[in-house]
Amino acid sequence: MFIAAEKGDITTIIGGIAPDWGPFGTLGNEARVMVEVIMAVAILICLGIAIWGAAKQRIGATALRDTFSAEQGKGLIVAGLTGVFIIGSLGTLFTIVYGMAV
């Protein structure tokens, strides 16, 4: 019998948003968890902004025929997804910048 997730745990699931720590490896465990929670909340807020923008664009473009609302929706979608990308890559960016400075 083959079990696919035999050795998995919660760190496997949240490992995608947790930074690689690199230069911040000396942080305490509590500080690492706090940074991971803050990053996860920020990603959820950015995704919420993108969803709000999509709804605003859809309602403005079809139901209300409001082009200004539709353009605002496009801006919110781009801002939300850009925020997700930036927050998701902060750990990598910090590690690269620290490595170049050393």
mmCIF file with all atom_site columns, C-alpha atoms in Angstrom:
data_model
loop_
_atom_site.group_PDB
_atom_site.id
_atom_site.type_symbol
_atom_site.label_atom_id
_atom_site.label_alt_id
_atom_site.label_comp_id
_atom_site.label_asym_id
_atom_site.label_entity_id
_atom_site.label_seq_id
_atom_site.pdbx_PDB_ins_code
_atom_site.Cartn_x
_atom_site.Cartn_y
_atom_site.Cartn_z
_atom_site.occupancy
_atom_site.B_iso_or_equiv
_atom_site.pdbx_formal_charge
_atom_site.auth_seq_id
_atom_site.auth_comp_id
_atom_site.auth_asym_id
_atom_site.auth_atom_id
_atom_site.pdbx_PDB_model_num
ATOM 1   C CA . MET A 1 1   ? 0.000   0.000  0.000   1.00 0.00 ? 1   MET A CA 1
ATOM 2   C CA . PHE A 1 2   ? 1.366   3.407  -0.998  1.00 0.00 ? 2   PHE A CA 1
ATOM 3   C CA . ILE A 1 3   ? 0.475   6.390  1.193   1.00 0.00 ? 3   ILE A CA 1
ATOM 4   C CA . ALA A 1 4   ? 1.223   9.660  -0.596  1.00 0.00 ? 4   ALA A CA 1
ATOM 5   C CA . ALA A 1 5   ? 1.324   11.948 2.446   1.00 0.00 ? 5   ALA A CA 1
ATOM 6   C CA . GLU A 1 6   ? 2.968   9.653  4.923   1.00 0.00 ? 6   GLU A CA 1
ATOM 7   C CA . LYS A 1 7   ? 5.451   12.155 6.381   1.00 0.00 ? 7   LYS A CA 1
ATOM 8   C CA . GLY A 1 8   ? 3.550   15.401 5.745   1.00 0.00 ? 8   GLY A CA 1
ATOM 9   C CA . ASP A 1 9   ? 2.585   17.873 8.426   1.00 0.00 ? 9   ASP A CA 1
ATOM 10  C CA . ILE A 1 10  ? 1.372   21.462 8.681   1.00 0.00 ? 10  ILE A CA 1
ATOM 11  C CA . THR A 1 11  ? 4.766   22.868 7.676   1.00 0.00 ? 11  THR A CA 1
ATOM 12  C CA . THR A 1 12  ? 4.366   21.149 4.309   1.00 0.00 ? 12  THR A CA 1
ATOM 13  C CA . ILE A 1 13  ? 1.124   23.051 3.743   1.00 0.00 ? 13  ILE A CA 1
ATOM 14  C CA . ILE A 1 14  ? 2.283   26.492 4.882   1.00 0.00 ? 14  ILE A CA 1
ATOM 15  C CA . GLY A 1 15  ? 5.807   26.077 3.553   1.00 0.00 ? 15  GLY A CA 1
ATOM 16  C CA . GLY A 1 16  ? 4.808   27.911 0.374   1.00 0.00 ? 16  GLY A CA 1
ATOM 17  C CA . ILE A 1 17  ? 4.256   31.235 2.139   1.00 0.00 ? 17  ILE A CA 1
ATOM 18  C CA . ALA A 1 18  ? 6.899   30.843 4.806   1.00 0.00 ? 18  ALA A CA 1
ATOM 19  C CA . PRO A 1 19  ? 10.192  32.512 3.896   1.00 0.00 ? 19  PRO A CA 1
ATOM 20  C CA . ASP A 1 20  ? 13.428  30.542 3.605   1.00 0.00 ? 20  ASP A CA 1
ATOM 21  C CA . TRP A 1 21  ? 14.770  32.594 6.530   1.00 0.00 ? 21  TRP A CA 1
ATOM 22  C CA . GLY A 1 22  ? 18.356  32.619 5.199   1.00 0.00 ? 22  GLY A CA 1
ATOM 23  C CA . PRO A 1 23  ? 19.915  35.507 7.154   1.00 0.00 ? 23  PRO A CA 1
ATOM 24  C CA . PHE A 1 24  ? 17.065  35.480 9.666   1.00 0.00 ? 24  PHE A CA 1
ATOM 25  C CA . GLY A 1 25  ? 17.776  31.962 10.837  1.00 0.00 ? 25  GLY A CA 1
ATOM 26  C CA . THR A 1 26  ? 18.693  33.214 14.299  1.00 0.00 ? 26  THR A CA 1
ATOM 27  C CA . LEU A 1 27  ? 15.173  34.437 15.009  1.00 0.00 ? 27  LEU A CA 1
ATOM 28  C CA . GLY A 1 28  ? 13.335  32.646 17.769  1.00 0.00 ? 28  GLY A CA 1
ATOM 29  C CA . ASN A 1 29  ? 10.599  30.175 16.957  1.00 0.00 ? 29  ASN A CA 1
ATOM 30  C CA . GLU A 1 30  ? 7.874   32.516 18.207  1.00 0.00 ? 30  GLU A CA 1
ATOM 31  C CA . ALA A 1 31  ? 9.150   35.330 16.006  1.00 0.00 ? 31  ALA A CA 1
ATOM 32  C CA . ARG A 1 32  ? 9.124   33.051 12.962  1.00 0.00 ? 32  ARG A CA 1
ATOM 33  C CA . VAL A 1 33  ? 5.532   32.015 13.610  1.00 0.00 ? 33  VAL A CA 1
ATOM 34  C CA . MET A 1 34  ? 4.510   35.669 14.027  1.00 0.00 ? 34  MET A CA 1
ATOM 35  C CA . VAL A 1 35  ? 6.131   36.611 10.707  1.00 0.00 ? 35  VAL A CA 1
ATOM 36  C CA . GLU A 1 36  ? 4.430   33.673 8.964   1.00 0.00 ? 36  GLU A CA 1
ATOM 37  C CA . VAL A 1 37  ? 1.033   34.634 10.406  1.00 0.00 ? 37  VAL A CA 1
ATOM 38  C CA . ILE A 1 38  ? 1.472   38.282 9.364   1.00 0.00 ? 38  ILE A CA 1
ATOM 39  C CA . MET A 1 39  ? 2.445   37.206 5.846   1.00 0.00 ? 39  MET A CA 1
ATOM 40  C CA . ALA A 1 40  ? -0.544  34.852 5.607   1.00 0.00 ? 40  ALA A CA 1
ATOM 41  C CA . VAL A 1 41  ? -2.958  37.577 6.769   1.00 0.00 ? 41  VAL A CA 1
ATOM 42  C CA . ALA A 1 42  ? -1.472  40.062 4.303   1.00 0.00 ? 42  ALA A CA 1
ATOM 43  C CA . ILE A 1 43  ? -1.861  37.543 1.458   1.00 0.00 ? 43  ILE A CA 1
ATOM 44  C CA . LEU A 1 44  ? -5.498  36.946 2.419   1.00 0.00 ? 44  LEU A CA 1
ATOM 45  C CA . ILE A 1 45  ? -6.152  40.699 2.478   1.00 0.00 ? 45  ILE A CA 1
ATOM 46  C CA . CYS A 1 46  ? -4.572  41.110 -0.965  1.00 0.00 ? 46  CYS A CA 1
ATOM 47  C CA . LEU A 1 47  ? -6.646  38.239 -2.347  1.00 0.00 ? 47  LEU A CA 1
ATOM 48  C CA . GLY A 1 48  ? -9.746  39.854 -0.842  1.00 0.00 ? 48  GLY A CA 1
ATOM 49  C CA . ILE A 1 49  ? -8.891  43.122 -2.601  1.00 0.00 ? 49  ILE A CA 1
ATOM 50  C CA . ALA A 1 50  ? -8.493  41.266 -5.898  1.00 0.00 ? 50  ALA A CA 1
ATOM 51  C CA . ILE A 1 51  ? -11.851 39.514 -5.437  1.00 0.00 ? 51  ILE A CA 1
ATOM 52  C CA . TRP A 1 52  ? -13.511 42.821 -4.524  1.00 0.00 ? 52  TRP A CA 1
ATOM 53  C CA . GLY A 1 53  ? -12.017 44.355 -7.674  1.00 0.00 ? 53  GLY A CA 1
ATOM 54  C CA . ALA A 1 54  ? -13.323 41.492 -9.808  1.00 0.00 ? 54  ALA A CA 1
ATOM 55  C CA . ALA A 1 55  ? -16.805 41.928 -8.379  1.00 0.00 ? 55  ALA A CA 1
ATOM 56  C CA . LYS A 1 56  ? -16.648 45.688 -8.856  1.00 0.00 ? 56  LYS A CA 1
ATOM 57  C CA . GLN A 1 57  ? -15.528 45.261 -12.450 1.00 0.00 ? 57  GLN A CA 1
ATOM 58  C CA . ARG A 1 58  ? -18.254 42.724 -13.209 1.00 0.00 ? 58  ARG A CA 1
ATOM 59  C CA . ILE A 1 59  ? -21.054 44.762 -11.625 1.00 0.00 ? 59  ILE A CA 1
ATOM 60  C CA . GLY A 1 60  ? -19.829 48.023 -13.124 1.00 0.00 ? 60  GLY A CA 1
ATOM 61  C CA . ALA A 1 61  ? -19.382 46.637 -16.606 1.00 0.00 ? 61  ALA A CA 1
ATOM 62  C CA . THR A 1 62  ? -22.661 44.733 -16.939 1.00 0.00 ? 62  THR A CA 1
ATOM 63  C CA . ALA A 1 63  ? -25.375 45.711 -14.488 1.00 0.00 ? 63  ALA A CA 1
ATOM 64  C CA . LEU A 1 64  ? -24.731 49.412 -14.011 1.00 0.00 ? 64  LEU A CA 1
ATOM 65  C CA . ARG A 1 65  ? -22.965 50.242 -17.289 1.00 0.00 ? 65  ARG A CA 1
ATOM 66  C CA . ASP A 1 66  ? -20.538 52.259 -15.174 1.00 0.00 ? 66  ASP A CA 1
ATOM 67  C CA . THR A 1 67  ? -17.162 52.313 -16.943 1.00 0.00 ? 67  THR A CA 1
ATOM 68  C CA . PHE A 1 68  ? -15.482 54.195 -14.086 1.00 0.00 ? 68  PHE A CA 1
ATOM 69  C CA . SER A 1 69  ? -16.398 51.412 -11.645 1.00 0.00 ? 69  SER A CA 1
ATOM 70  C CA . ALA A 1 70  ? -15.144 48.809 -14.100 1.00 0.00 ? 70  ALA A CA 1
ATOM 71  C CA . GLU A 1 71  ? -11.796 50.621 -14.412 1.00 0.00 ? 71  GLU A CA 1
ATOM 72  C CA . GLN A 1 72  ? -11.517 50.846 -10.631 1.00 0.00 ? 72  GLN A CA 1
ATOM 73  C CA . GLY A 1 73  ? -12.140 47.107 -10.487 1.00 0.00 ? 73  GLY A CA 1
ATOM 74  C CA . LYS A 1 74  ? -9.289  46.448 -12.903 1.00 0.00 ? 74  LYS A CA 1
ATOM 75  C CA . GLY A 1 75  ? -6.973  48.531 -10.742 1.00 0.00 ? 75  GLY A CA 1
ATOM 76  C CA . LEU A 1 76  ? -7.994  46.649 -7.601  1.00 0.00 ? 76  LEU A CA 1
ATOM 77  C CA . ILE A 1 77  ? -7.407  43.296 -9.291  1.00 0.00 ? 77  ILE A CA 1
ATOM 78  C CA . VAL A 1 78  ? -3.916  44.310 -10.380 1.00 0.00 ? 78  VAL A CA 1
ATOM 79  C CA . ALA A 1 79  ? -3.095  45.800 -6.965  1.00 0.00 ? 79  ALA A CA 1
ATOM 80  C CA . GLY A 1 80  ? -4.297  42.723 -5.088  1.00 0.00 ? 80  GLY A CA 1
ATOM 81  C CA . LEU A 1 81  ? -2.440  40.222 -7.239  1.00 0.00 ? 81  LEU A CA 1
ATOM 82  C CA . THR A 1 82  ? 0.713   42.346 -7.209  1.00 0.00 ? 82  THR A CA 1
ATOM 83  C CA . GLY A 1 83  ? 0.552   42.429 -3.412  1.00 0.00 ? 83  GLY A CA 1
ATOM 84  C CA . VAL A 1 84  ? 0.252   38.638 -3.285  1.00 0.00 ? 84  VAL A CA 1
ATOM 85  C CA . PHE A 1 85  ? 3.293   38.271 -5.555  1.00 0.00 ? 85  PHE A CA 1
ATOM 86  C CA . ILE A 1 86  ? 5.398   40.739 -3.575  1.00 0.00 ? 86  ILE A CA 1
ATOM 87  C CA . ILE A 1 87  ? 4.530   39.255 -0.185  1.00 0.00 ? 87  ILE A CA 1
ATOM 88  C CA . GLY A 1 88  ? 5.078   35.742 -1.469  1.00 0.00 ? 88  GLY A CA 1
ATOM 89  C CA . SER A 1 89  ? 8.567   36.591 -2.692  1.00 0.00 ? 89  SER A CA 1
ATOM 90  C CA . LEU A 1 90  ? 9.750   38.713 0.267   1.00 0.00 ? 90  LEU A CA 1
ATOM 91  C CA . GLY A 1 91  ? 11.750  35.885 1.833   1.00 0.00 ? 91  GLY A CA 1
ATOM 92  C CA . THR A 1 92  ? 13.594  35.260 -1.413  1.00 0.00 ? 92  THR A CA 1
ATOM 93  C CA . LEU A 1 93  ? 14.211  38.963 -2.000  1.00 0.00 ? 93  LEU A CA 1
ATOM 94  C CA . PHE A 1 94  ? 15.597  39.472 1.517   1.00 0.00 ? 94  PHE A CA 1
ATOM 95  C CA . THR A 1 95  ? 17.879  36.462 1.131   1.00 0.00 ? 95  THR A CA 1
ATOM 96  C CA . ILE A 1 96  ? 19.193  37.694 -2.243  1.00 0.00 ? 96  ILE A CA 1
ATOM 97  C CA . VAL A 1 97  ? 19.807  41.225 -0.966  1.00 0.00 ? 97  VAL A CA 1
ATOM 98  C CA . TYR A 1 98  ? 21.510  39.928 2.178   1.00 0.00 ? 98  TYR A CA 1
ATOM 99  C CA . GLY A 1 99  ? 23.667  37.545 0.125   1.00 0.00 ? 99  GLY A CA 1
ATOM 100 C CA . MET A 1 100 ? 24.757  40.367 -2.190  1.00 0.00 ? 100 MET A CA 1
ATOM 101 C CA . ALA A 1 101 ? 25.637  42.582 0.766   1.00 0.00 ? 101 ALA A CA 1
ATOM 102 C CA . VAL A 1 102 ? 27.799  39.898 2.382   1.00 0.00 ? 102 VAL A CA 1
#
